């Protein structure tokens, strides 16, 4: 049982813990968000996202911790796996055969672990949809427009990837959607840039890390992924330069907007620009280091993201 059936089974087992936890999460989230004085559509979207995040976190915790699973009515994953192993080790007489189960026959009879849905991506879409709906109900149509527009923008990578034949890992799509939501909906409409001084820093750093990863992938594509031709330090250097270049071009774009249209995107001018470039350089170094670590055979979340992309798009790296 895989595909949609596995997802349905995974979500069905979560109905009871969701029911137990959701009200507490809603009350806590709404109470704390009310003190921030956010626009109603933004607050509603964040409450919806926080509720799903809290419920999923409780469900996943219950699947792994026996005492929490007992409280929330979920059988821990370790016990489910042990039960499955006992079924797999039974003699094949139960199947009308004499010999014991082999690895091949076991794979045909035992169900695969359920595939887990991309929770971050779904939460981001829920926040955007929730904000758009509440904005429409409260006549704040600008919020509705931004919510729907951001949702459509988050779908562009999926559509574009299918058009050009590139398979994007779920982590990549989730990161893009979350970044768009944080920038356009929370940053601009929710005024997070003014409310929290560190919001712009986090987004600049996150985008620089992402462009560092993109630079690493571009370098690997240029050399067709051959490790002898792509020295790890060369890949890292190219990726670092690529990410810093993108950051510098963005600052030039902000300066151009300020000069032509009298805007104030650079806030405090030189100081804001320099700090943005410093954060970009740090993020670029982190992303580029992931490319170096990938070629060195190391492990880590960013390295795993690179490896996942390469595995899904072997033809782009000279491995047909």
CSV table of C-alpha atoms in Angstrom, one decimal:
chain,number,residue,atom,x,y,z
A,1,UNK,CA,0.0,0.0,0.0
A,2,UNK,CA,1.6,3.2,-1.2
A,3,UNK,CA,0.8,6.4,-2.9
A,4,UNK,CA,-2.6,7.9,-1.9
A,5,UNK,CA,-3.6,4.9,0.1
A,6,UNK,CA,-0.5,5.3,2.4
A,7,UNK,CA,-1.2,9.0,2.8
A,8,UNK,CA,-4.8,8.2,3.8
A,9,UNK,CA,-3.7,5.6,6.3
A,10,UNK,CA,-1.2,8.1,7.8
A,11,UNK,CA,-3.8,10.8,8.1
A,12,UNK,CA,-6.5,8.5,9.4
A,13,UNK,CA,-4.3,7.4,12.3
A,14,UNK,CA,-3.9,11.1,13.2
A,15,UNK,CA,-7.6,11.9,13.5
A,16,UNK,CA,-7.8,11.2,17.2
A,17,UNK,CA,-4.6,13.0,18.3
A,18,UNK,CA,-5.6,16.0,16.1
A,19,UNK,CA,-9.0,16.1,17.9
A,20,UNK,CA,-7.4,16.0,21.4
A,21,UNK,CA,-4.7,18.6,20.7
A,22,UNK,CA,-6.2,21.1,18.3
A,23,UNK,CA,-8.3,23.2,20.7
A,24,UNK,CA,-5.4,23.8,23.1
A,25,UNK,CA,-3.1,24.8,20.2
A,26,UNK,CA,-5.7,27.2,18.8
A,27,UNK,CA,-6.2,28.9,22.2
A,28,UNK,CA,-2.5,29.3,22.9
A,29,UNK,CA,-1.7,30.5,19.4
A,30,UNK,CA,-4.6,33.0,19.2
A,31,UNK,CA,-3.8,34.4,22.7
A,32,UNK,CA,-0.2,35.0,21.9
A,33,UNK,CA,-0.8,36.4,18.4
A,34,UNK,CA,-3.5,38.8,19.6
A,35,UNK,CA,-0.9,40.7,21.5
A,36,UNK,CA,1.0,41.5,18.3
A,37,UNK,CA,-1.9,43.5,16.8
A,38,UNK,CA,-1.5,41.9,13.4
A,39,UNK,CA,-4.1,42.5,10.6
A,40,UNK,CA,-7.0,40.0,11.0
A,41,UNK,CA,-6.3,38.0,7.8
A,42,UNK,CA,-2.6,37.5,8.7
A,43,UNK,CA,-3.5,36.5,12.3
A,44,UNK,CA,-6.1,34.0,11.0
A,45,UNK,CA,-3.7,32.5,8.6
A,46,UNK,CA,-1.0,32.1,11.3
A,47,UNK,CA,-3.5,30.6,13.7
A,48,UNK,CA,-4.5,28.0,11.1
A,49,UNK,CA,-0.9,27.2,10.3
A,50,UNK,CA,0.1,27.0,13.9
A,51,UNK,CA,-2.8,24.7,14.6
A,52,UNK,CA,-1.8,22.3,11.9
A,53,UNK,CA,1.8,22.5,12.9
A,54,UNK,CA,1.1,21.8,16.5
A,55,UNK,CA,-1.2,18.9,15.7
A,56,UNK,CA,1.2,17.3,13.3
A,57,UNK,CA,4.1,17.8,15.9
A,58,UNK,CA,2.0,16.1,18.6
A,59,UNK,CA,1.0,13.3,16.2
A,60,UNK,CA,4.6,12.6,15.1
A,61,UNK,CA,5.8,12.8,18.8
A,62,UNK,CA,3.1,10.2,19.7
A,63,UNK,CA,4.3,7.9,16.9
A,64,UNK,CA,7.8,7.9,18.4
A,65,UNK,CA,7.3,8.2,22.2
A,66,UNK,CA,5.4,5.4,23.9
A,67,UNK,CA,4.1,7.5,26.8
A,68,UNK,CA,2.8,10.2,24.6
A,69,UNK,CA,1.3,7.7,22.2
A,70,UNK,CA,-0.5,6.2,25.2
A,71,UNK,CA,-2.0,9.6,26.1
A,72,UNK,CA,-3.0,10.4,22.5
A,73,UNK,CA,-4.2,6.9,21.4
A,74,UNK,CA,-1.4,6.3,18.9
A,75,UNK,CA,0.6,3.1,18.7
A,76,UNK,CA,4.4,4.0,18.6
A,77,UNK,CA,6.1,3.4,15.3
A,78,UNK,CA,8.7,1.1,16.9
A,79,UNK,CA,6.0,-1.3,18.1
A,80,UNK,CA,4.3,-1.2,14.7
A,81,UNK,CA,7.6,-2.1,13.0
A,82,UNK,CA,8.2,-4.9,15.5
A,83,UNK,CA,4.8,-6.3,14.7
A,84,UNK,CA,5.5,-6.1,11.0
A,85,UNK,CA,8.8,-7.9,11.4
A,86,UNK,CA,7.1,-10.8,13.2
A,87,UNK,CA,4.6,-11.1,10.4
A,88,UNK,CA,7.5,-11.1,7.8
A,89,UNK,CA,9.4,-13.8,9.7
A,90,UNK,CA,6.5,-16.2,9.8
A,91,UNK,CA,7.0,-19.3,7.6
A,92,UNK,CA,5.5,-19.3,4.1
A,93,UNK,CA,3.2,-22.1,5.1
A,94,UNK,CA,0.7,-19.3,6.0
A,95,UNK,CA,0.9,-18.4,2.3
A,96,UNK,CA,0.6,-22.0,1.1
A,97,UNK,CA,4.4,-22.5,0.5
A,98,UNK,CA,7.1,-24.5,2.2
A,99,UNK,CA,10.2,-22.3,2.2
A,100,UNK,CA,10.6,-19.3,4.5
A,101,UNK,CA,10.0,-15.8,3.3
A,102,UNK,CA,12.9,-14.3,1.3
A,103,UNK,CA,13.7,-10.7,0.8
A,104,UNK,CA,12.0,-10.7,-2.5
A,105,UNK,CA,8.8,-12.3,-1.3
A,106,UNK,CA,8.8,-10.1,1.8
A,107,UNK,CA,8.8,-7.0,-0.4
A,108,UNK,CA,5.8,-8.3,-2.3
A,109,UNK,CA,3.8,-9.1,0.8
A,110,UNK,CA,4.7,-6.5,3.4
A,111,UNK,CA,3.3,-3.0,2.9
A,112,UNK,CA,5.7,-0.1,2.4
A,113,UNK,CA,6.0,2.6,5.1
A,114,UNK,CA,3.4,5.3,4.4
A,115,UNK,CA,4.8,8.3,2.5
A,116,UNK,CA,4.6,11.4,4.6
A,117,UNK,CA,3.0,14.5,3.1
A,118,UNK,CA,5.1,17.7,2.8
A,119,UNK,CA,3.8,19.3,5.9
A,120,UNK,CA,5.7,22.6,5.6
A,121,UNK,CA,4.4,23.1,2.1
A,122,UNK,CA,0.8,22.3,3.1
A,123,UNK,CA,1.0,24.6,6.1
A,124,UNK,CA,2.3,27.5,3.9
A,125,UNK,CA,-0.6,27.0,1.5
A,126,UNK,CA,-3.1,26.9,4.4
A,127,UNK,CA,-1.7,30.2,5.7
A,128,UNK,CA,-2.0,31.8,2.3
A,129,UNK,CA,-5.5,30.4,1.7
A,130,UNK,CA,-6.7,31.3,5.2
A,131,UNK,CA,-5.4,34.9,4.8
A,132,UNK,CA,-7.0,35.3,1.4
A,133,UNK,CA,-10.4,34.0,2.7
A,134,UNK,CA,-10.4,36.2,5.8
A,135,UNK,CA,-9.3,39.2,3.8
A,136,UNK,CA,-12.2,38.7,1.4
A,137,UNK,CA,-14.7,38.3,4.3
A,138,UNK,CA,-13.3,41.5,6.1
A,139,UNK,CA,-13.2,43.5,2.9
A,140,UNK,CA,-9.3,43.7,3.0
A,141,UNK,CA,-9.0,42.8,-0.6
A,142,UNK,CA,-5.3,43.7,-0.8
A,143,UNK,CA,-4.6,40.9,1.6
A,144,UNK,CA,-6.7,38.5,-0.6
A,145,UNK,CA,-4.9,39.6,-3.7
A,146,UNK,CA,-1.4,39.1,-2.1
A,147,UNK,CA,-2.5,35.7,-0.6
A,148,UNK,CA,-3.8,34.4,-3.9
A,149,UNK,CA,-0.9,35.9,-5.8
A,150,UNK,CA,1.7,34.3,-3.4
A,151,UNK,CA,-0.1,31.0,-3.6
A,152,UNK,CA,0.1,31.0,-7.4
A,153,UNK,CA,3.8,32.1,-7.3
A,154,UNK,CA,4.5,29.1,-5.1
A,155,UNK,CA,3.1,26.8,-7.8
A,156,UNK,CA,5.3,28.3,-10.5
A,157,UNK,CA,8.4,26.1,-9.6
A,158,UNK,CA,6.3,23.0,-9.9
A,159,UNK,CA,4.8,24.0,-13.2
A,160,UNK,CA,8.2,25.2,-14.5
A,161,UNK,CA,10.0,22.1,-13.4
A,162,UNK,CA,7.5,19.9,-15.3
A,163,UNK,CA,7.9,22.0,-18.4
A,164,UNK,CA,11.7,21.9,-18.5
A,165,UNK,CA,11.9,18.3,-17.3
A,166,UNK,CA,13.5,19.1,-13.9
A,167,UNK,CA,12.2,17.1,-10.8
A,168,UNK,CA,12.2,19.4,-7.8
A,169,UNK,CA,12.5,17.7,-4.4
A,170,UNK,CA,9.7,18.5,-2.0
A,171,UNK,CA,12.1,20.3,0.3
A,172,UNK,CA,13.0,22.7,-2.5
A,173,UNK,CA,9.4,23.5,-3.3
A,174,UNK,CA,8.5,23.9,0.4
A,175,UNK,CA,11.4,26.3,1.0
A,176,UNK,CA,10.4,28.4,-2.0
A,177,UNK,CA,6.7,28.6,-0.9
A,178,UNK,CA,7.7,29.4,2.7
A,179,UNK,CA,10.1,32.1,1.5
A,180,UNK,CA,7.4,33.7,-0.7
A,181,UNK,CA,4.9,33.7,2.1
A,182,UNK,CA,7.4,35.2,4.6
A,183,UNK,CA,8.4,37.9,2.1
A,184,UNK,CA,5.2,39.0,0.4
A,185,UNK,CA,2.4,38.1,2.9
A,186,UNK,CA,4.1,38.4,6.3
A,187,UNK,CA,6.8,40.9,5.4
A,188,UNK,CA,4.9,43.3,3.2
A,189,UNK,CA,1.2,42.9,4.2
A,190,UNK,CA,1.9,41.9,7.8
A,191,UNK,CA,4.5,44.6,8.1
A,192,UNK,CA,7.0,42.2,9.7
A,193,UNK,CA,9.9,44.2,8.2
A,194,UNK,CA,9.0,47.1,10.4
A,195,UNK,CA,7.8,45.1,13.4
A,196,UNK,CA,10.9,42.8,13.7
A,197,UNK,CA,14.3,44.2,12.8
A,198,UNK,CA,15.7,40.6,12.3
A,199,UNK,CA,13.0,39.6,9.7
A,200,UNK,CA,14.9,41.1,6.8
A,201,UNK,CA,18.2,39.6,8.1
A,202,UNK,CA,16.7,36.1,8.3
A,203,UNK,CA,15.3,36.3,4.8
A,204,UNK,CA,18.5,37.7,3.3
A,205,UNK,CA,20.5,34.9,4.9
A,206,UNK,CA,18.1,32.2,3.9
A,207,UNK,CA,18.0,33.4,0.3
A,208,UNK,CA,21.8,33.5,0.2
A,209,UNK,CA,22.1,29.9,1.5
A,210,UNK,CA,19.6,28.9,-1.2
A,211,UNK,CA,21.6,30.6,-4.0
A,212,UNK,CA,24.8,29.0,-2.6
A,213,UNK,CA,23.1,25.6,-3.1
A,214,UNK,CA,22.0,26.6,-6.6
A,215,UNK,CA,25.5,27.7,-7.4
A,216,UNK,CA,26.8,24.3,-6.3
A,217,UNK,CA,24.3,22.5,-8.5
A,218,UNK,CA,25.1,24.7,-11.5
A,219,UNK,CA,28.8,24.0,-11.1
A,220,UNK,CA,28.1,20.3,-10.9
A,221,UNK,CA,26.0,20.5,-14.0
A,222,UNK,CA,28.7,22.3,-15.9
A,223,UNK,CA,31.2,19.5,-15.2
A,224,UNK,CA,28.5,16.8,-15.5
A,225,UNK,CA,29.0,15.8,-11.9
A,226,UNK,CA,32.4,14.3,-12.4
A,227,UNK,CA,34.3,14.6,-9.1
A,228,UNK,CA,37.8,14.4,-10.8
A,229,UNK,CA,36.9,17.5,-12.9
A,230,UNK,CA,35.1,19.3,-10.1
A,231,UNK,CA,37.4,19.8,-7.1
A,232,UNK,CA,35.4,20.5,-4.0
A,233,UNK,CA,37.0,23.8,-3.3
A,234,UNK,CA,36.3,24.9,-6.9
A,235,UNK,CA,32.6,24.1,-6.6
A,236,UNK,CA,32.5,25.9,-3.3
A,237,UNK,CA,34.2,29.0,-4.6
A,238,UNK,CA,32.0,29.2,-7.7
A,239,UNK,CA,28.9,28.7,-5.5
A,240,UNK,CA,30.0,31.4,-3.1
A,241,UNK,CA,30.7,33.9,-5.9
A,242,UNK,CA,27.4,33.1,-7.5
A,243,UNK,CA,25.3,33.7,-4.4
A,244,UNK,CA,27.2,36.9,-3.4
A,245,UNK,CA,26.7,38.2,-7.0
A,246,UNK,CA,22.9,37.6,-6.7
A,247,UNK,CA,22.9,39.5,-3.4
A,248,UNK,CA,24.8,42.4,-5.0
A,249,UNK,CA,22.5,42.6,-7.9
A,250,UNK,CA,19.5,42.8,-5.6
A,251,UNK,CA,21.1,45.7,-3.8
A,252,UNK,CA,21.6,47.4,-7.1
A,253,UNK,CA,18.0,46.8,-7.9
A,254,UNK,CA,16.8,48.4,-4.6
A,255,UNK,CA,19.1,51.4,-5.2
A,256,UNK,CA,17.6,51.8,-8.7
A,257,UNK,CA,14.1,51.7,-7.4
A,258,UNK,CA,14.9,54.3,-4.7
A,259,UNK,CA,16.5,56.7,-7.3
A,260,UNK,CA,13.9,56.4,-10.0
A,261,UNK,CA,10.7,56.2,-7.9
A,262,UNK,CA,11.6,57.9,-4.6
A,263,UNK,CA,11.2,54.8,-2.6
A,264,UNK,CA,13.0,53.8,0.6
A,265,UNK,CA,13.8,50.1,0.1
A,266,UNK,CA,17.3,50.5,1.4
A,267,UNK,CA,16.1,52.0,4.7
A,268,UNK,CA,19.1,53.5,6.3
A,269,UNK,CA,21.1,53.6,3.0
A,270,UNK,CA,24.7,52.6,3.2
A,271,UNK,CA,24.5,50.8,6.6
A,272,UNK,CA,21.5,48.8,5.5
A,273,UNK,CA,23.2,47.8,2.3
A,274,UNK,CA,26.4,46.8,3.9
A,275,UNK,CA,24.7,44.6,6.5
A,276,UNK,CA,22.6,43.0,3.8
A,277,UNK,CA,25.8,42.2,1.9
A,278,UNK,CA,27.5,40.8,5.0
A,279,UNK,CA,24.5,38.6,5.7
A,280,UNK,CA,24.5,37.5,2.1
A,281,UNK,CA,28.1,36.6,2.3
A,282,UNK,CA,27.6,34.5,5.4
A,283,UNK,CA,24.6,32.7,3.9
A,284,UNK,CA,26.5,32.2,0.6
A,285,UNK,CA,29.4,30.6,2.6
A,286,UNK,CA,27.0,28.2,4.3
A,287,UNK,CA,25.4,27.2,1.0
A,288,UNK,CA,28.7,26.8,-0.8
A,289,UNK,CA,30.1,24.7,2.1
A,290,UNK,CA,27.2,22.3,1.4
A,291,UNK,CA,28.5,21.8,-2.1
A,292,UNK,CA,32.0,21.2,-0.8
A,293,UNK,CA,30.6,18.7,1.8
A,294,UNK,CA,28.6,16.9,-0.9
A,295,UNK,CA,31.7,16.2,-3.0
A,296,UNK,CA,33.5,15.1,0.1
A,297,UNK,CA,30.8,12.5,0.9
A,298,UNK,CA,29.7,14.3,4.1
A,299,UNK,CA,26.2,14.4,5.5
A,300,UNK,CA,23.8,17.0,6.7
A,301,UNK,CA,20.4,18.7,6.0
A,302,UNK,CA,21.8,20.9,3.2
A,303,UNK,CA,23.9,18.1,1.8
A,304,UNK,CA,20.9,15.9,1.8
A,305,UNK,CA,19.0,18.5,-0.2
A,306,UNK,CA,21.7,18.6,-2.8
A,307,UNK,CA,21.9,14.8,-3.0
A,308,UNK,CA,18.1,14.5,-3.3
A,309,UNK,CA,18.1,16.9,-6.2
A,310,UNK,CA,21.0,15.1,-8.0
A,311,UNK,CA,19.3,11.7,-7.5
A,312,UNK,CA,16.1,13.0,-9.0
A,313,UNK,CA,17.8,14.6,-12.0
A,314,UNK,CA,20.7,12.2,-12.9
A,315,UNK,CA,20.5,13.1,-16.6
A,316,UNK,CA,21.5,16.7,-15.8
A,317,UNK,CA,24.7,15.5,-14.2
A,318,UNK,CA,25.9,13.1,-16.9
A,319,UNK,CA,24.5,10.0,-15.3
A,320,UNK,CA,21.9,8.6,-17.8
